[in-house]
Backbone as a printed PyTorch tensor [residue, N CA C, xyz], in Angstrom:
tensor([[[ 28.7860, -25.0060, -12.7070],
         [ 27.4970, -25.5220, -13.3580],
         [ 27.3850, -24.6770, -14.4290]],

        [[ 27.9350, -24.3680, -15.4950],
         [ 27.8650, -23.5340, -16.6000],
         [ 26.6310, -23.8310, -17.3890]],

        [[ 25.8610, -22.6400, -17.5680],
         [ 24.9620, -22.8830, -18.4970],
         [ 23.5170, -23.3110, -17.8980]],

        [[ 23.5670, -22.9080, -16.7250],
         [ 22.2240, -23.3070, -16.0840],
         [ 20.9000, -22.3330, -16.1830]],

        [[ 19.7000, -22.6950, -16.1870],
         [ 18.6920, -22.0140, -16.4170],
         [ 18.6840, -20.5840, -15.7550]],

        [[ 19.0810, -20.3340, -14.3730],
         [ 19.1800, -19.3560, -13.7400],
         [ 20.1440, -18.2900, -14.2860]],

        [[ 21.2670, -18.8550, -14.8400],
         [ 22.1810, -17.9500, -15.5810],
         [ 21.5930, -17.3510, -16.9760]],

        [[ 20.7900, -18.1760, -17.7190],
         [ 20.0690, -17.9090, -18.8770],
         [ 19.3350, -16.7750, -18.6710]],

        [[ 18.3080, -16.6890, -17.5670],
         [ 17.3640, -15.7720, -16.9720],
         [ 18.2540, -14.4570, -16.6410]],

        [[ 19.3440, -14.4710, -16.0690],
         [ 20.0150, -13.3140, -15.8050],
         [ 20.5870, -12.9070, -17.0000]],

        [[ 20.9580, -13.4660, -17.9190],
         [ 21.7850, -13.0090, -19.2130],
         [ 20.5600, -12.4060, -20.0470]],

        [[ 19.3080, -12.8900, -19.9050],
         [ 18.2850, -12.3510, -20.7900],
         [ 17.8440, -10.7750, -20.1160]],

        [[ 17.7320, -10.9040, -18.8700],
         [ 17.5410,  -9.8000, -18.0880],
         [ 18.4580,  -8.5540, -18.4280]],

        [[ 19.7420,  -8.9440, -18.5100],
         [ 20.7260,  -8.0640, -18.5300],
         [ 21.2980,  -7.5470, -19.8660]],

        [[ 20.6040,  -8.2490, -20.8420],
         [ 20.9120,  -7.9860, -22.3490],
         [ 20.6410,  -6.6100, -22.6570]],

        [[ 19.3140,  -6.0360, -22.1770],
         [ 19.0590,  -4.7380, -22.4530],
         [ 19.6810,  -3.4770, -21.3670]],

        [[ 20.5300,  -3.9950, -20.4990],
         [ 20.9890,  -3.0830, -19.5970],
         [ 22.2270,  -1.9980, -19.8720]],

        [[ 22.9250,  -2.5610, -20.9560],
         [ 23.9300,  -1.6510, -21.2430],
         [ 23.5500,  -0.1500, -21.4050]],

        [[ 24.0210,   0.7590, -20.8610],
         [ 23.9580,   2.0540, -21.0810],
         [ 24.5880,   2.7420, -22.3180]],

        [[ 24.8610,   3.9670, -22.5410],
         [ 25.3040,   4.7280, -23.6340],
         [ 26.6460,   4.8120, -23.5690]],

        [[ 27.4130,   3.9910, -22.8140],
         [ 28.8010,   3.8500, -22.7930],
         [ 29.2600,   4.6860, -21.5310]],

        [[ 28.6520,   5.1540, -20.9690],
         [ 29.2110,   6.0160, -19.5720],
         [ 29.3040,   4.8120, -18.4460]],

        [[ 30.5020,   4.8290, -17.8050],
         [ 30.8120,   4.1170, -16.7840],
         [ 30.7040,   2.7580, -16.8080]],

        [[ 31.1900,   2.2660, -18.2300],
         [ 31.3790,   1.0600, -18.7240],
         [ 29.8330,   0.2900, -18.6820]],

        [[ 28.8280,   1.0590, -19.2470],
         [ 27.6750,   0.5620, -19.3970],
         [ 26.5510,   0.4740, -18.2340]],

        [[ 27.1490,   1.0950, -17.2560],
         [ 26.2160,   1.2650, -15.9960],
         [ 25.2850,   2.3350, -15.7170]],

        [[ 25.2580,   3.2380, -16.8940],
         [ 24.3580,   4.3210, -16.9250],
         [ 22.9370,   4.2960, -16.5830]],

        [[ 22.5500,   2.8250, -16.8620],
         [ 21.0310,   2.6860, -16.8170],
         [ 20.6080,   2.3290, -15.3590]],

        [[ 21.5150,   2.1700, -14.2010],
         [ 21.2220,   2.1920, -13.0170],
         [ 20.6280,   3.3540, -12.3390]],

        [[ 19.7950,   3.0660, -11.4210],
         [ 18.9940,   4.1830, -10.5370],
         [ 19.8590,   4.2060,  -9.2310]],

        [[ 20.1040,   3.0710,  -8.7400],
         [ 20.7010,   2.9770,  -7.5390],
         [ 22.2540,   3.1420,  -7.4620]],

        [[ 22.7610,   4.0930,  -6.5850],
         [ 24.2760,   4.3360,  -6.4730],
         [ 24.9800,   3.2250,  -6.2580]],

        [[ 25.8810,   2.7300,  -7.0860],
         [ 26.8640,   1.5970,  -6.9320],
         [ 27.5340,   1.5390,  -5.6600]],

        [[ 28.0940,   2.8980,  -5.3080],
         [ 28.7950,   2.9190,  -3.9940],
         [ 27.9810,   2.7460,  -2.6880]],

        [[ 26.7760,   3.0540,  -2.8370],
         [ 25.8990,   2.7850,  -1.4730],
         [ 25.5570,   1.0290,  -1.7370]],

        [[ 25.2550,   0.4610,  -2.7670],
         [ 25.1610,  -0.8000,  -2.9270],
         [ 26.3320,  -1.5160,  -2.3710]],

        [[ 27.5190,  -0.9630,  -2.7590],
         [ 28.7660,  -1.9560,  -2.2580],
         [ 28.8680,  -1.5780,  -0.9390]],

        [[ 28.3990,  -0.4750,  -0.2150],
         [ 28.7000,  -0.1520,   1.1660],
         [ 27.6150,  -1.2080,   2.0460]],

        [[ 26.4830,  -1.3860,   1.5030],
         [ 25.4520,  -2.3130,   2.0340],
         [ 25.9120,  -3.6160,   1.9710]],

        [[ 26.5060,  -3.9100,   0.7680],
         [ 27.0490,  -5.4000,   0.6360],
         [ 28.1860,  -5.6610,   1.6760]],

        [[ 29.1580,  -4.7610,   1.9230],
         [ 30.2080,  -4.8680,   2.9160],
         [ 29.6460,  -4.9120,   4.1220]],

        [[ 28.6130,  -4.5520,   4.5670],
         [ 28.0320,  -4.6240,   5.8940],
         [ 27.8960,  -6.3480,   6.1960]],

        [[ 27.9020,  -6.9560,   5.1570],
         [ 27.9140,  -8.4460,   5.6790],
         [ 29.1910,  -9.0980,   6.0670]],

        [[ 29.4220,  -9.6000,   7.1390],
         [ 30.8810,  -9.9740,   7.5710],
         [ 31.4540, -11.1910,   6.8150]],

        [[ 30.6420, -11.8600,   6.1130],
         [ 30.9570, -12.8940,   5.2350],
         [ 31.5270, -12.5640,   3.9500]],

        [[ 31.4830, -11.2760,   3.4630],
         [ 31.7400, -10.8050,   2.3050],
         [ 33.0560, -10.4060,   2.3570]],

        [[ 34.2390, -11.0710,   1.6760],
         [ 35.5240, -10.3540,   1.8970],
         [ 35.7200,  -9.2290,   0.8850]],

        [[ 35.5080,  -9.6510,  -0.4860],
         [ 35.7700,  -8.6890,  -1.6670],
         [ 34.4860,  -8.9220,  -2.5880]],

        [[ 34.1680,  -7.6300,  -3.2000],
         [ 33.1930,  -7.7700,  -4.3140],
         [ 33.5390,  -7.0000,  -5.5390]],

        [[ 33.6330,  -7.5770,  -6.6210],
         [ 33.9650,  -6.8170,  -7.8790],
         [ 32.9200,  -5.7280,  -8.3590]],

        [[ 33.4650,  -4.8760,  -9.0940],
         [ 32.5240,  -4.0370,  -9.5500],
         [ 31.3890,  -4.6720, -10.6190]],

        [[ 31.7140,  -5.9300, -10.9570],
         [ 30.6510,  -6.3830, -11.7610],
         [ 29.4440,  -7.1020, -10.8920]],

        [[ 29.9830,  -7.5960,  -9.6260],
         [ 29.3370,  -8.3790,  -8.9520],
         [ 28.2440,  -7.1820,  -8.2170]],

        [[ 28.9250,  -5.9700,  -7.8430],
         [ 27.9780,  -4.8750,  -7.3300],
         [ 27.0550,  -4.4230,  -8.2800]],

        [[ 27.3460,  -4.3790,  -9.5120],
         [ 26.4580,  -4.0630, -10.5220],
         [ 25.4520,  -5.0720, -10.7530]],

        [[ 25.7720,  -6.3190, -10.6350],
         [ 24.6830,  -7.2930, -10.8760],
         [ 23.6880,  -7.1510,  -9.7650]],

        [[ 23.9830,  -6.7350,  -8.3930],
         [ 23.3210,  -6.8370,  -7.2000],
         [ 22.4470,  -5.7710,  -7.3500]],

        [[ 23.0270,  -4.5080,  -7.7670],
         [ 22.2520,  -3.3270,  -8.0790],
         [ 21.0690,  -3.3620,  -8.8190]],

        [[ 21.4100,  -4.1650,  -9.9110],
         [ 20.4250,  -4.3910, -11.1910],
         [ 19.3390,  -5.3930, -10.3860]],

        [[ 19.9370,  -6.4260,  -9.9270],
         [ 18.8820,  -7.4670,  -9.3530],
         [ 17.8700,  -6.6880,  -8.4620]],

        [[ 18.4490,  -5.8940,  -7.7460],
         [ 17.6890,  -5.0400,  -6.8670],
         [ 16.5590,  -4.3880,  -7.5300]],

        [[ 16.9410,  -3.4790,  -8.4690],
         [ 16.0230,  -2.5090,  -9.0770],
         [ 15.0040,  -3.4360,  -9.8400]],

        [[ 15.4440,  -4.5700, -10.4130],
         [ 14.3250,  -5.4750, -10.9800],
         [ 13.3560,  -5.9230, -10.0500]],

        [[ 13.8060,  -6.5190,  -8.7370],
         [ 12.9560,  -6.7210,  -7.8020],
         [ 11.9970,  -5.9640,  -7.2740]],

        [[ 12.5240,  -4.7170,  -7.0170],
         [ 11.6480,  -3.4650,  -6.4280],
         [ 10.7020,  -3.2320,  -7.5080]],

        [[ 10.9750,  -3.1730,  -8.5780],
         [ 10.0340,  -2.6460,  -9.7280],
         [  8.9820,  -3.7590,  -9.9280]],

        [[  9.5160,  -4.8680,  -9.9330],
         [  8.2460,  -6.1950,  -9.9400],
         [  7.4380,  -6.0430,  -8.6100]],

        [[  7.9980,  -5.7090,  -7.5310],
         [  7.1150,  -5.5200,  -6.3250],
         [  6.1780,  -4.5130,  -6.4700]],

        [[  6.6390,  -3.2660,  -6.8230],
         [  5.6150,  -2.1180,  -6.9950],
         [  4.6450,  -2.4270,  -8.0010]],

        [[  4.9850,  -3.1390,  -9.1010],
         [  4.1560,  -3.1700, -10.1060],
         [  2.8780,  -4.1900,  -9.6460]],

        [[  3.2830,  -5.2730,  -8.7740],
         [  2.3690,  -5.9950,  -7.9910],
         [  1.5510,  -5.1650,  -7.2610]],

        [[  1.9540,  -4.4050,  -6.3090],
         [  1.3130,  -3.9170,  -5.3800],
         [  0.6130,  -2.8370,  -6.0530]],

        [[  0.7330,  -2.1950,  -7.0230],
         [  0.2210,  -1.2160,  -7.8310],
         [ -1.3630,  -1.8240,  -8.4220]],

        [[ -1.3230,  -3.2230,  -8.7030],
         [ -2.5540,  -3.7570,  -9.3260],
         [ -3.5090,  -3.7610,  -8.0950]],

        [[ -3.0760,  -3.7720,  -6.7390],
         [ -4.2420,  -3.6790,  -5.5020],
         [ -4.4640,  -2.3440,  -5.5600]],

        [[ -3.5610,  -1.2920,  -5.7120],
         [ -3.9300,   0.0710,  -5.5630],
         [ -5.1760,   0.4390,  -6.5780]],

        [[ -5.0350,  -0.0680,  -7.7510],
         [ -5.8720,   0.3170,  -9.0290],
         [ -7.2530,  -0.5300,  -8.5580]],

        [[ -7.1490,  -1.6620,  -8.0330],
         [ -8.5020,  -2.4530,  -7.9140],
         [ -9.3930,  -1.5490,  -6.6200]],

        [[ -8.5920,  -1.0450,  -5.8560],
         [ -9.1050,  -0.2200,  -4.7890],
         [ -9.6320,   1.1290,  -5.1410]],

        [[ -9.2720,   1.3740,  -6.4810],
         [ -9.8130,   2.7650,  -6.8830],
         [ -8.9490,   3.8710,  -6.5120]],

        [[ -7.6990,   3.6640,  -6.0770],
         [ -6.7820,   4.5030,  -5.5010],
         [ -5.6920,   4.9910,  -6.2370]],

        [[ -4.8750,   6.1940,  -6.1320],
         [ -3.7900,   6.2760,  -7.1910],
         [ -2.2830,   6.2380,  -6.3560]],

        [[ -2.5390,   6.2300,  -5.2780],
         [ -1.3300,   5.9880,  -4.3130],
         [ -1.2670,   4.6500,  -3.5840]],

        [[  0.2780,   4.0270,  -3.6790],
         [  0.4750,   2.6760,  -3.4160],
         [  0.6850,   2.8200,  -1.8850]],

        [[ -0.1390,   1.9300,  -1.2210],
         [ -0.1700,   2.1380,   0.3780],
         [  0.5150,   0.7050,   0.9470]],

        [[  1.1060,   0.7970,   2.0140],
         [  1.3860,  -0.3450,   2.6810],
         [  0.5870,  -1.5390,   2.5610]],

        [[ -0.3800,  -1.5970,   2.7290],
         [ -1.4600,  -2.6700,   2.6620],
         [ -1.5520,  -3.2030,   1.3740]],

        [[ -1.2330,  -2.3320,   0.1000],
         [ -1.0670,  -2.8100,  -1.1130],
         [  0.0510,  -3.8360,  -1.3060]],

        [[  1.2860,  -3.3300,  -0.5430],
         [  2.4040,  -4.3270,  -0.8020],
         [  2.1690,  -5.7680,   0.1150]],

        [[  1.5750,  -5.5010,   1.3660],
         [  1.2130,  -6.6320,   2.0010],
         [  0.4990,  -7.5140,   1.4160]],

        [[ -0.5880,  -6.9690,   0.7560],
         [ -1.7060,  -7.9780,  -0.3100],
         [ -0.7640,  -8.6520,  -1.2670]],

        [[  0.2370,  -7.9540,  -1.7630],
         [  0.8560,  -8.4900,  -2.9290],
         [  1.9860,  -9.6920,  -2.3790]],

        [[  2.3740,  -9.4930,  -1.0670],
         [  3.5010, -10.3340,  -0.4220],
         [  2.4530, -11.5740,  -0.1240]],

        [[  1.1430, -11.5290,   0.4150],
         [  0.3790, -12.5660,   0.6040],
         [ -0.2280, -13.2770,  -0.4900]],

        [[ -0.3440, -12.6790,  -1.6900],
         [ -0.8040, -13.2480,  -2.7110],
         [  0.0550, -14.0230,  -3.6960]],

        [[  1.5370, -13.6530,  -3.4980],
         [  2.4040, -14.1980,  -4.5770],
         [  3.3690, -15.0570,  -3.8560]],

        [[  3.2460, -16.2960,  -4.0420],
         [  4.0190, -17.4860,  -3.3730],
         [  5.8490, -17.0010,  -3.3990]],

        [[  6.1790, -16.7390,  -4.5010],
         [  7.6110, -16.0110,  -4.6430],
         [  8.1880, -14.9430,  -3.5880]],

        [[  6.8540, -14.2880,  -3.2920],
         [  7.1950, -13.1600,  -2.0810],
         [  7.1230, -13.5810,  -0.7820]],

        [[  6.8460, -14.7750,  -0.5060],
         [  6.5940, -15.2380,   0.8940],
         [  7.4630, -15.0380,   1.8830]],

        [[  8.9730, -14.8220,   1.2570],
         [  9.9750, -14.6880,   2.2200],
         [  9.9550, -13.2730,   3.0460]],

        [[  9.1920, -12.3000,   2.3860],
         [  8.9640, -10.9480,   2.9390],
         [  7.8320, -10.9110,   3.9900]],

        [[  7.2210, -11.9950,   4.2300],
         [  6.1230, -11.7900,   4.9850],
         [  6.5660, -11.5630,   6.4220]],

        [[  6.2280, -10.7550,   7.2250],
         [  6.7270, -10.2970,   8.3740],
         [  7.9640,  -9.4480,   8.3950]],

        [[  8.8470,  -9.3900,   7.1690],
         [ 10.1000,  -8.6560,   7.1600],
         [  9.3850,  -7.1780,   6.9700]],

        [[  8.5330,  -6.8540,   6.7450],
         [  8.1190,  -5.3720,   6.5080],
         [  7.4030,  -4.8200,   7.4770]],

        [[  7.3740,  -5.3540,   8.8710],
         [  6.8120,  -5.0530,   9.9530],
         [  7.6880,  -4.2280,  10.7680]],

        [[  7.7230,  -2.8160,  10.5540],
         [  8.5950,  -1.9600,  11.3440],
         [  8.3210,  -1.4310,  12.6540]],

        [[  6.7910,  -1.5300,  12.6560],
         [  6.1680,  -0.7150,  13.8240],
         [  6.2070,  -1.4880,  15.3410]]])
């Protein structure tokens, strides 16, 4: 299904991702690709993962975490604090429908 809306969104997000030529344009990542690949391989359903697939997963993870932190920081600022707390993340998860899949997933205690 070529040309779907999801592909267009991913393409737009990745346009500004190319680095300064190091590692084939992957210099802009903060997550280590080897660790991302190791985490991906923990799924027994995954047979092989190309470097491009690992890169896209790493970039998507970074964008997701950035978005979640930005949302949580809004609650931090409203409370007059400077440090993002667990309750700020929980408030974000409760307030944003797209984050509903995280409800209960962050309960590690």
